[in-house]
PDB file of C-alpha atoms and ligand atoms in Angstrom:
ATOM      1  CA  UNK P   1       0.000   0.000   0.000  1.00  0.00           C
ATOM      2  CA  UNK P   2       1.266   3.471  -0.837  1.00  0.00           C
ATOM      3  CA  UNK P   3       2.431   5.523   2.110  1.00  0.00           C
ATOM      4  CA  UNK P   4       0.298   8.414   3.194  1.00  0.00           C
ATOM      5  CA  UNK P   5       1.110  11.921   2.099  1.00  0.00           C
ATOM      6  CA  UNK P   6       2.292  14.087   5.011  1.00  0.00           C
ATOM      7  CA  UNK P   7       2.232  17.884   4.973  1.00  0.00           C
ATOM      8  CA  UNK P   8       4.387  19.850   7.401  1.00  0.00           C
ATOM      9  CA  UNK P   9       3.447  23.488   7.909  1.00  0.00           C
ATOM     10  CA  UNK P  10       1.577  25.752  10.322  1.00  0.00           C
ATOM     11  CA  UNK P  11      -2.037  25.125  11.214  1.00  0.00           C
ATOM     12  CA  UNK P  12      -3.123  27.778   8.752  1.00  0.00           C
ATOM     13  CA  UNK P  13      -3.381  28.550   5.057  1.00  0.00           C
ATOM     14  CA  UNK P  14      -0.155  30.382   4.220  1.00  0.00           C
ATOM     15  CA  UNK P  15       1.716  28.782   1.370  1.00  0.00           C
ATOM     16  CA  UNK P  16       0.335  25.291   2.007  1.00  0.00           C
ATOM     17  CA  UNK P  17      -3.339  25.909   1.250  1.00  0.00           C
ATOM     18  CA  UNK P  18      -3.055  25.530  -2.546  1.00  0.00           C
ATOM     19  CA  UNK P  19      -1.355  22.168  -1.977  1.00  0.00           C
ATOM     20  CA  UNK P  20      -4.269  21.101   0.229  1.00  0.00           C
ATOM     21  CA  UNK P  21      -6.686  22.158  -2.519  1.00  0.00           C
ATOM     22  CA  UNK P  22      -4.780  20.299  -5.234  1.00  0.00           C
ATOM     23  CA  UNK P  23      -4.526  17.079  -3.222  1.00  0.00           C
ATOM     24  CA  UNK P  24      -8.266  17.354  -2.609  1.00  0.00           C
ATOM     25  CA  UNK P  25      -8.859  17.730  -6.350  1.00  0.00           C
ATOM     26  CA  UNK P  26      -6.717  14.637  -6.894  1.00  0.00           C
ATOM     27  CA  UNK P  27      -8.759  12.725  -4.318  1.00  0.00           C
ATOM     28  CA  UNK P  28      -5.682  12.133  -2.154  1.00  0.00           C
ATOM     29  CA  UNK P  29      -6.137  12.205   1.591  1.00  0.00           C
ATOM     30  CA  UNK P  30      -3.220  13.476   3.658  1.00  0.00           C
ATOM     31  CA  UNK P  31      -1.905  13.780   7.184  1.00  0.00           C
ATOM     32  CA  UNK P  32      -0.649  17.036   8.631  1.00  0.00           C
ATOM     33  CA  UNK P  33       2.110  17.932  11.054  1.00  0.00           C
ATOM     34  CA  UNK P  34       1.649  21.431  12.462  1.00  0.00           C
ATOM     35  CA  UNK P  35       4.611  23.505  13.569  1.00  0.00           C
ATOM     36  CA  UNK P  36       3.765  25.339  16.765  1.00  0.00           C
ATOM     37  CA  UNK P  37       7.098  26.275  18.300  1.00  0.00           C
ATOM     38  CA  UNK P  38      10.644  27.103  17.373  1.00  0.00           C
ATOM     39  CA  UNK P  39      11.883  23.637  18.439  1.00  0.00           C
ATOM     40  CA  UNK P  40       9.599  21.965  15.867  1.00  0.00           C
ATOM     41  CA  UNK P  41      11.291  23.970  13.133  1.00  0.00           C
ATOM     42  CA  UNK P  42      14.742  23.428  14.643  1.00  0.00           C
ATOM     43  CA  UNK P  43      14.126  19.682  14.579  1.00  0.00           C
ATOM     44  CA  UNK P  44      13.434  19.807  10.844  1.00  0.00           C
ATOM     45  CA  UNK P  45      16.585  21.859  10.293  1.00  0.00           C
ATOM     46  CA  UNK P  46      18.625  19.417  12.360  1.00  0.00           C
ATOM     47  CA  UNK P  47      17.391  16.312  10.600  1.00  0.00           C
ATOM     48  CA  UNK P  48      18.084  17.859   7.184  1.00  0.00           C
ATOM     49  CA  UNK P  49      14.485  17.660   5.948  1.00  0.00           C
ATOM     50  CA  UNK P  50      14.376  21.177   4.547  1.00  0.00           C
ATOM     51  CA  UNK P  51      16.618  21.797   1.533  1.00  0.00           C
ATOM     52  CA  UNK P  52      16.379  25.581   1.810  1.00  0.00           C
ATOM     53  CA  UNK P  53      15.402  25.712   5.487  1.00  0.00           C
ATOM     54  CA  UNK P  54      11.843  26.569   4.494  1.00  0.00           C
ATOM     55  CA  UNK P  55       8.405  25.004   4.681  1.00  0.00           C
ATOM     56  CA  UNK P  56       5.999  23.879   3.082  1.00  0.00           C
ATOM     57  CA  UNK P  57       7.367  20.346   3.290  1.00  0.00           C
ATOM     58  CA  UNK P  58       5.461  17.504   1.658  1.00  0.00           C
ATOM     59  CA  UNK P  59       6.408  13.858   2.107  1.00  0.00           C
ATOM     60  CA  UNK P  60       5.181  11.871  -0.847  1.00  0.00           C
ATOM     61  CA  UNK P  61       6.367   8.756  -2.685  1.00  0.00           C
ATOM     62  CA  UNK P  62       9.352   8.391  -0.368  1.00  0.00           C
ATOM     63  CA  UNK P  63      10.563  11.958  -1.017  1.00  0.00           C
ATOM     64  CA  UNK P  64      10.707  15.088   1.065  1.00  0.00           C
ATOM     65  CA  UNK P  65       9.571  17.821  -1.283  1.00  0.00           C
ATOM     66  CA  UNK P  66       9.932  21.532  -0.673  1.00  0.00           C
ATOM     67  CA  UNK P  67       9.172  24.643  -2.794  1.00  0.00           C
ATOM     68  CA  UNK P  68       5.427  25.166  -3.213  1.00  0.00           C
ATOM     69  CA  UNK P  69       5.410  25.364  -7.008  1.00  0.00           C
ATOM     70  CA  UNK P  70       7.572  22.277  -7.456  1.00  0.00           C
ATOM     71  CA  UNK P  71       5.225  20.405  -5.141  1.00  0.00           C
ATOM     72  CA  UNK P  72       2.118  21.606  -6.986  1.00  0.00           C
ATOM     73  CA  UNK P  73       3.631  20.612 -10.320  1.00  0.00           C
ATOM     74  CA  UNK P  74       4.489  17.138  -9.035  1.00  0.00           C
ATOM     75  CA  UNK P  75       0.963  16.568  -7.751  1.00  0.00           C
ATOM     76  CA  UNK P  76      -0.595  17.988 -10.924  1.00  0.00           C
ATOM     77  CA  UNK P  77       1.599  15.772 -13.081  1.00  0.00           C
ATOM     78  CA  UNK P  78       1.025  12.638 -11.028  1.00  0.00           C
ATOM     79  CA  UNK P  79      -2.734  13.005 -10.807  1.00  0.00           C
ATOM     80  CA  UNK P  80      -3.483  14.071 -14.342  1.00  0.00           C
ATOM     81  CA  UNK P  81      -4.198  17.699 -13.572  1.00  0.00           C
ATOM     82  CA  UNK P  82      -1.502  19.067 -15.866  1.00  0.00           C
ATOM     83  CA  UNK P  83      -3.051  18.758 -19.325  1.00  0.00           C
ATOM     84  CA  UNK P  84      -2.691  16.204 -22.102  1.00  0.00           C
ATOM     85  CA  UNK P  85       0.454  17.578 -23.743  1.00  0.00           C
ATOM     86  CA  UNK P  86       3.217  20.181 -23.562  1.00  0.00           C
ATOM     87  CA  UNK P  87       1.079  22.948 -25.057  1.00  0.00           C
ATOM     88  CA  UNK P  88      -1.720  22.380 -22.556  1.00  0.00           C
ATOM     89  CA  UNK P  89       0.834  22.287 -19.781  1.00  0.00           C
ATOM     90  CA  UNK P  90       2.390  25.639 -20.605  1.00  0.00           C
ATOM     91  CA  UNK P  91      -1.074  27.243 -20.726  1.00  0.00           C
ATOM     92  CA  UNK P  92      -1.971  25.669 -17.390  1.00  0.00           C
ATOM     93  CA  UNK P  93       1.298  26.998 -15.965  1.00  0.00           C
ATOM     94  CA  UNK P  94       0.661  30.505 -17.307  1.00  0.00           C
ATOM     95  CA  UNK P  95      -2.794  30.662 -15.708  1.00  0.00           C
ATOM     96  CA  UNK P  96      -1.502  29.063 -12.520  1.00  0.00           C
ATOM     97  CA  UNK P  97       1.431  31.460 -12.171  1.00  0.00           C
ATOM     98  CA  UNK P  98      -0.900  34.429 -12.626  1.00  0.00           C
ATOM     99  CA  UNK P  99      -3.233  33.102  -9.956  1.00  0.00           C
ATOM    100  CA  UNK P 100      -0.323  32.406  -7.612  1.00  0.00           C
ATOM    101  CA  UNK P 101       0.965  35.969  -8.115  1.00  0.00           C
ATOM    102  CA  UNK P 102      -2.453  37.338  -7.181  1.00  0.00           C
ATOM    103  CA  UNK P 103      -2.884  35.037  -4.181  1.00  0.00           C
ATOM    104  CA  UNK P 104       0.653  35.859  -3.012  1.00  0.00           C
ATOM    105  CA  UNK P 105      -0.175  39.593  -3.045  1.00  0.00           C
ATOM    106  CA  UNK P 106      -3.217  38.931  -0.874  1.00  0.00           C
ATOM    107  CA  UNK P 107      -1.261  36.599   1.396  1.00  0.00           C
ATOM    108  CA  UNK P 108       1.403  39.212   1.965  1.00  0.00           C
ATOM    109  CA  UNK P 109      -1.226  41.691   3.204  1.00  0.00           C
ATOM    110  CA  UNK P 110      -0.898  39.692   6.386  1.00  0.00           C
ATOM    111  CA  UNK P 111       2.515  41.219   6.996  1.00  0.00           C
ATOM    112  CA  UNK P 112       1.677  44.720   5.799  1.00  0.00           C
ATOM    113  CA  UNK P 113       1.812  47.414   8.492  1.00  0.00           C
ATOM    114  CA  UNK P 114      -1.562  49.047   9.154  1.00  0.00           C
ATOM    115  CA  UNK P 115      -0.497  52.394   7.728  1.00  0.00           C
ATOM    116  CA  UNK P 116       0.339  50.836   4.333  1.00  0.00           C
ATOM    117  CA  UNK P 117      -2.627  48.529   4.153  1.00  0.00           C
ATOM    118  CA  UNK P 118      -5.108  50.826   2.441  1.00  0.00           C
ATOM    119  CA  UNK P 119      -2.751  51.624  -0.434  1.00  0.00           C
ATOM    120  CA  UNK P 120      -1.840  47.961  -0.866  1.00  0.00           C
ATOM    121  CA  UNK P 121      -5.486  46.867  -0.832  1.00  0.00           C
ATOM    122  CA  UNK P 122      -6.400  49.499  -3.417  1.00  0.00           C
ATOM    123  CA  UNK P 123      -3.605  48.335  -5.679  1.00  0.00           C
ATOM    124  CA  UNK P 124      -4.581  44.677  -5.378  1.00  0.00           C
ATOM    125  CA  UNK P 125      -8.245  45.439  -6.078  1.00  0.00           C
ATOM    126  CA  UNK P 126      -7.359  47.436  -9.179  1.00  0.00           C
ATOM    127  CA  UNK P 127      -5.081  44.698 -10.468  1.00  0.00           C
ATOM    128  CA  UNK P 128      -7.736  42.076  -9.723  1.00  0.00           C
ATOM    129  CA  UNK P 129     -10.376  43.953 -11.708  1.00  0.00           C
ATOM    130  CA  UNK P 130      -8.243  45.209 -14.567  1.00  0.00           C
ATOM    131  CA  UNK P 131      -5.576  42.578 -14.956  1.00  0.00           C
ATOM    132  CA  UNK P 132      -6.668  39.214 -13.582  1.00  0.00           C
ATOM    133  CA  UNK P 133     -10.454  38.829 -13.697  1.00  0.00           C
ATOM    134  CA  UNK P 134     -10.753  39.787 -17.405  1.00  0.00           C
ATOM    135  CA  UNK P 135      -8.308  37.011 -18.354  1.00  0.00           C
ATOM    136  CA  UNK P 136     -10.294  34.296 -16.605  1.00  0.00           C
ATOM    137  CA  UNK P 137     -13.670  35.701 -17.614  1.00  0.00           C
ATOM    138  CA  UNK P 138     -12.587  35.496 -21.247  1.00  0.00           C
ATOM    139  CA  UNK P 139     -10.945  32.084 -20.921  1.00  0.00           C
ATOM    140  CA  UNK P 140     -14.117  30.600 -19.448  1.00  0.00           C
ATOM    141  CA  UNK P 141     -16.456  31.869 -22.178  1.00  0.00           C
ATOM    142  CA  UNK P 142     -18.256  28.836 -23.573  1.00  0.00           C
ATOM    143  CA  UNK P 143     -16.105  26.290 -21.741  1.00  0.00           C
ATOM    144  CA  UNK P 144     -16.246  24.553 -18.387  1.00  0.00           C
ATOM    145  CA  UNK P 145     -12.521  24.443 -17.764  1.00  0.00           C
ATOM    146  CA  UNK P 146      -9.613  26.769 -18.496  1.00  0.00           C
ATOM    147  CA  UNK P 147      -7.485  24.447 -20.637  1.00  0.00           C
ATOM    148  CA  UNK P 148      -8.201  21.494 -22.926  1.00  0.00           C
ATOM    149  CA  UNK P 149     -11.802  20.932 -21.841  1.00  0.00           C
ATOM    150  CA  UNK P 150     -10.840  19.102 -18.662  1.00  0.00           C
ATOM    151  CA  UNK P 151     -10.005  19.975 -15.087  1.00  0.00           C
ATOM    152  CA  UNK P 152      -6.440  21.017 -14.353  1.00  0.00           C
ATOM    153  CA  UNK P 153      -4.364  22.635 -11.635  1.00  0.00           C
ATOM    154  CA  UNK P 154      -5.283  26.031 -13.153  1.00  0.00           C
ATOM    155  CA  UNK P 155      -8.978  25.411 -12.420  1.00  0.00           C
ATOM    156  CA  UNK P 156      -8.261  24.322  -8.876  1.00  0.00           C
ATOM    157  CA  UNK P 157      -6.188  27.453  -8.233  1.00  0.00           C
ATOM    158  CA  UNK P 158      -8.863  29.632  -9.849  1.00  0.00           C
ATOM    159  CA  UNK P 159     -11.480  28.142  -7.555  1.00  0.00           C
ATOM    160  CA  UNK P 160      -9.291  28.739  -4.504  1.00  0.00           C
ATOM    161  CA  UNK P 161      -8.445  32.270  -5.645  1.00  0.00           C
ATOM    162  CA  UNK P 162     -12.058  33.196  -6.438  1.00  0.00           C
ATOM    163  CA  UNK P 163     -13.123  32.153  -2.939  1.00  0.00           C
ATOM    164  CA  UNK P 164     -10.284  34.132  -1.337  1.00  0.00           C
ATOM    165  CA  UNK P 165     -11.198  37.193  -3.410  1.00  0.00           C
ATOM    166  CA  UNK P 166     -14.814  37.046  -2.278  1.00  0.00           C
ATOM    167  CA  UNK P 167     -13.727  36.609   1.313  1.00  0.00           C
ATOM    168  CA  UNK P 168     -11.294  39.554   1.207  1.00  0.00           C
ATOM    169  CA  UNK P 169     -13.179  41.874  -1.115  1.00  0.00           C
ATOM    170  CA  UNK P 170     -16.890  40.957  -1.031  1.00  0.00           C
ATOM    171  CA  UNK P 171     -18.666  41.510  -4.339  1.00  0.00           C
ATOM    172  CA  UNK P 172     -15.471  41.773  -6.390  1.00  0.00           C
ATOM    173  CA  UNK P 173     -16.313  38.908  -8.745  1.00  0.00           C
ATOM    174  CA  UNK P 174     -20.063  39.463  -8.985  1.00  0.00           C
ATOM    175  CA  UNK P 175     -19.835  41.117 -12.392  1.00  0.00           C
ATOM    176  CA  UNK P 176     -17.678  38.316 -13.773  1.00  0.00           C
ATOM    177  CA  UNK P 177     -20.502  35.953 -14.650  1.00  0.00           C
ATOM    178  CA  UNK P 178     -18.377  33.219 -16.221  1.00  0.00           C
ATOM    179  CA  UNK P 179     -16.102  33.078 -13.176  1.00  0.00           C
ATOM    180  CA  UNK P 180     -19.081  33.124 -10.875  1.00  0.00           C
ATOM    181  CA  UNK P 181     -20.783  30.209 -12.634  1.00  0.00           C
ATOM    182  CA  UNK P 182     -17.462  28.357 -12.801  1.00  0.00           C
ATOM    183  CA  UNK P 183     -17.167  28.800  -9.038  1.00  0.00           C
ATOM    184  CA  UNK P 184     -20.716  27.542  -8.480  1.00  0.00           C
ATOM    185  CA  UNK P 185     -20.108  24.491 -10.702  1.00  0.00           C
ATOM    186  CA  UNK P 186     -16.782  23.649  -9.076  1.00  0.00           C
ATOM    187  CA  UNK P 187     -18.039  23.979  -5.514  1.00  0.00           C
ATOM    188  CA  UNK P 188     -20.760  21.436  -6.335  1.00  0.00           C
ATOM    189  CA  UNK P 189     -18.232  18.734  -7.269  1.00  0.00           C
ATOM    190  CA  UNK P 190     -18.452  16.353  -4.298  1.00  0.00           C
ATOM    191  CA  UNK P 191     -14.744  16.428  -3.284  1.00  0.00           C
ATOM    192  CA  UNK P 192     -14.741  20.246  -3.232  1.00  0.00           C
ATOM    193  CA  UNK P 193     -18.174  20.456  -1.604  1.00  0.00           C
ATOM    194  CA  UNK P 194     -16.832  18.244   1.175  1.00  0.00           C
ATOM    195  CA  UNK P 195     -13.612  20.276   1.473  1.00  0.00           C
ATOM    196  CA  UNK P 196     -15.724  23.406   1.913  1.00  0.00           C
ATOM    197  CA  UNK P 197     -17.690  21.894   4.783  1.00  0.00           C
ATOM    198  CA  UNK P 198     -16.685  22.605   8.385  1.00  0.00           C
ATOM    199  CA  UNK P 199     -14.379  19.960   9.815  1.00  0.00           C
ATOM    200  CA  UNK P 200     -12.402  19.429   6.591  1.00  0.00           C
ATOM    201  CA  UNK P 201      -8.660  20.051   6.265  1.00  0.00           C
ATOM    202  CA  UNK P 202      -9.303  23.430   4.629  1.00  0.00           C
ATOM    203  CA  UNK P 203      -7.994  26.167   6.884  1.00  0.00           C
ATOM    204  CA  UNK P 204      -9.897  29.274   8.039  1.00  0.00           C
ATOM    205  CA  UNK P 205      -8.732  32.812   7.232  1.00  0.00           C
ATOM    206  CA  UNK P 206      -5.538  33.830   9.004  1.00  0.00           C
ATOM    207  CA  UNK P 207      -5.882  35.258  12.485  1.00  0.00           C
ATOM    208  CA  UNK P 208      -3.594  36.903  15.014  1.00  0.00           C
ATOM    209  CA  UNK P 209      -2.720  33.556  16.510  1.00  0.00           C
ATOM    210  CA  UNK P 210      -1.427  32.287  13.176  1.00  0.00           C
ATOM    211  CA  UNK P 211       0.694  35.420  12.746  1.00  0.00           C
ATOM    212  CA  UNK P 212       2.074  35.052  16.228  1.00  0.00           C
ATOM    213  CA  UNK P 213       3.077  31.417  15.650  1.00  0.00           C
ATOM    214  CA  UNK P 214       4.802  32.222  12.351  1.00  0.00           C
ATOM    215  CA  UNK P 215       6.604  35.181  13.906  1.00  0.00           C
ATOM    216  CA  UNK P 216       7.807  33.149  16.844  1.00  0.00           C
ATOM    217  CA  UNK P 217       9.052  30.390  14.606  1.00  0.00           C
ATOM    218  CA  UNK P 218      11.066  32.568  12.287  1.00  0.00           C
ATOM    219  CA  UNK P 219      11.775  35.520  14.557  1.00  0.00           C
ATOM    220  CA  UNK P 220      10.088  37.791  12.049  1.00  0.00           C
ATOM    221  CA  UNK P 221      10.411  41.299  13.391  1.00  0.00           C
ATOM    222  CA  UNK P 222       7.204  42.976  12.342  1.00  0.00           C
ATOM    223  CA  UNK P 223       6.464  45.652  14.928  1.00  0.00           C
ATOM    224  CA  UNK P 224       3.746  44.475  17.289  1.00  0.00           C
ATOM    225  CA  UNK P 225       0.844  46.850  17.831  1.00  0.00           C
ATOM    226  CA  UNK P 226      -0.039  47.644  21.429  1.00  0.00           C
TER     227      UNK P 226
HETATM  228  N1  P9H K   1       9.670  29.713  -2.329  1.00  0.00           N
HETATM  229  C1  P9H K   1       3.524  32.520   6.023  1.00  0.00           C
HETATM  230  C2  P9H K   1       2.285  33.057   5.854  1.00  0.00           C
HETATM  231  C3  P9H K   1       2.008  33.851   4.804  1.00  0.00           C
HETATM  232  C4  P9H K   1       2.986  34.103   3.861  1.00  0.00           C
HETATM  233  C5  P9H K   1       4.223  33.594   4.012  1.00  0.00           C
HETATM  234  C6  P9H K   1       8.509  30.304   4.901  1.00  0.00           C
HETATM  235  C7  P9H K   1       9.115  29.966  -0.002  1.00  0.00           C
HETATM  236  C8  P9H K   1       8.030  28.219  -1.394  1.00  0.00           C
HETATM  237  C9  P9H K   1      11.738  30.538   6.838  1.00  0.00           C
HETATM  238  N2  P9H K   1       8.481  29.606   3.642  1.00  0.00           N
HETATM  239  C10 P9H K   1       6.678  34.241   6.375  1.00  0.00           C
HETATM  240  O1  P9H K   1       7.130  34.845   5.458  1.00  0.00           O
HETATM  241  C11 P9H K   1       6.499  32.790   6.437  1.00  0.00           C
HETATM  242  C12 P9H K   1       8.711  30.194   2.484  1.00  0.00           C
HETATM  243  C13 P9H K   1       8.692  29.287   1.282  1.00  0.00           C
HETATM  244  C14 P9H K   1       9.302  29.001  -1.144  1.00  0.00           C
HETATM  245  C15 P9H K   1       9.753  29.855   5.600  1.00  0.00           C
HETATM  246  C16 P9H K   1      12.952  31.135   6.219  1.00  0.00           C
HETATM  247  C17 P9H K   1       5.870  32.270   5.213  1.00  0.00           C
HETATM  248  C18 P9H K   1       4.503  32.800   5.090  1.00  0.00           C
HETATM  249  C19 P9H K   1       7.305  29.978   5.728  1.00  0.00           C
HETATM  250  N3  P9H K   1      10.566  30.816   6.074  1.00  0.00           N
HETATM  251  O2  P9H K   1       7.178  28.741  -2.130  1.00  0.00           O
HETATM  252  O3  P9H K   1       7.877  27.112  -0.892  1.00  0.00           O
HETATM  253  O4  P9H K   1       8.887  31.375   2.382  1.00  0.00           O
HETATM  254  O5  P9H K   1       9.983  28.684   5.762  1.00  0.00           O
HETATM  255  O6  P9H K   1      13.964  31.176   6.938  1.00  0.00           O
HETATM  256  O7  P9H K   1      12.921  31.561   5.065  1.00  0.00           O
HETATM  257  S1  P9H K   1       5.850  30.510   5.089  1.00  0.00           S
END
């Protein structure tokens, strides 16, 4: 029997959440190890598990994989979510990279000082509306999936991203009817519907506790507000 997939990260979304989504799409269940204190991280450094001293870490097929994108590509490739040929794959990667850029911008808001937040949010919203949403709205015209008429990593990331956008900026996708109906369709697929139910391995939005844990682990010196 194949060994179980093990994810090592914080008990929060961060850079691991897209991996959780993609494994869900692939129908692969996984175990999770949550880092809660500096010693947990130190242990991983000491045993040589982390090539660049960073998490996410994913143990799969007897390997210890790091680097989020490399991990996503491996899962996509293995579970047939990376298109039928090279040309599909490059398109999937283009869409996926765009979505990861957008999600990364939103993720990094977490570490943005309060005084810079408004400007950053404005910039992200403008880019979402003028740069990103039009691409996906157009790509989904008359088709269920972004590339090659079948589900790929790009669709999974678009679903994740569309839900994050609605959570962060309510109403932002309501005028993008193709994206909206894509989201409705995708969330009705049983594996995703289940993942979206309480009690699944999907993580809630980041909170102060998550920030505190990450800070303590990496000694990140973001000034703490009184
Ligand atoms: N290229 C946590 C929450 C939100 C956003 C980022 C970090 C990068 C990949 C230790 N890992 C704060 O910045 C923590 C990466 C992976 C790699 C790490 C160090 C990060 C975070 C933890 N930092 O995509 O996999 O940056 O291990 O010494 O660099 S996650």
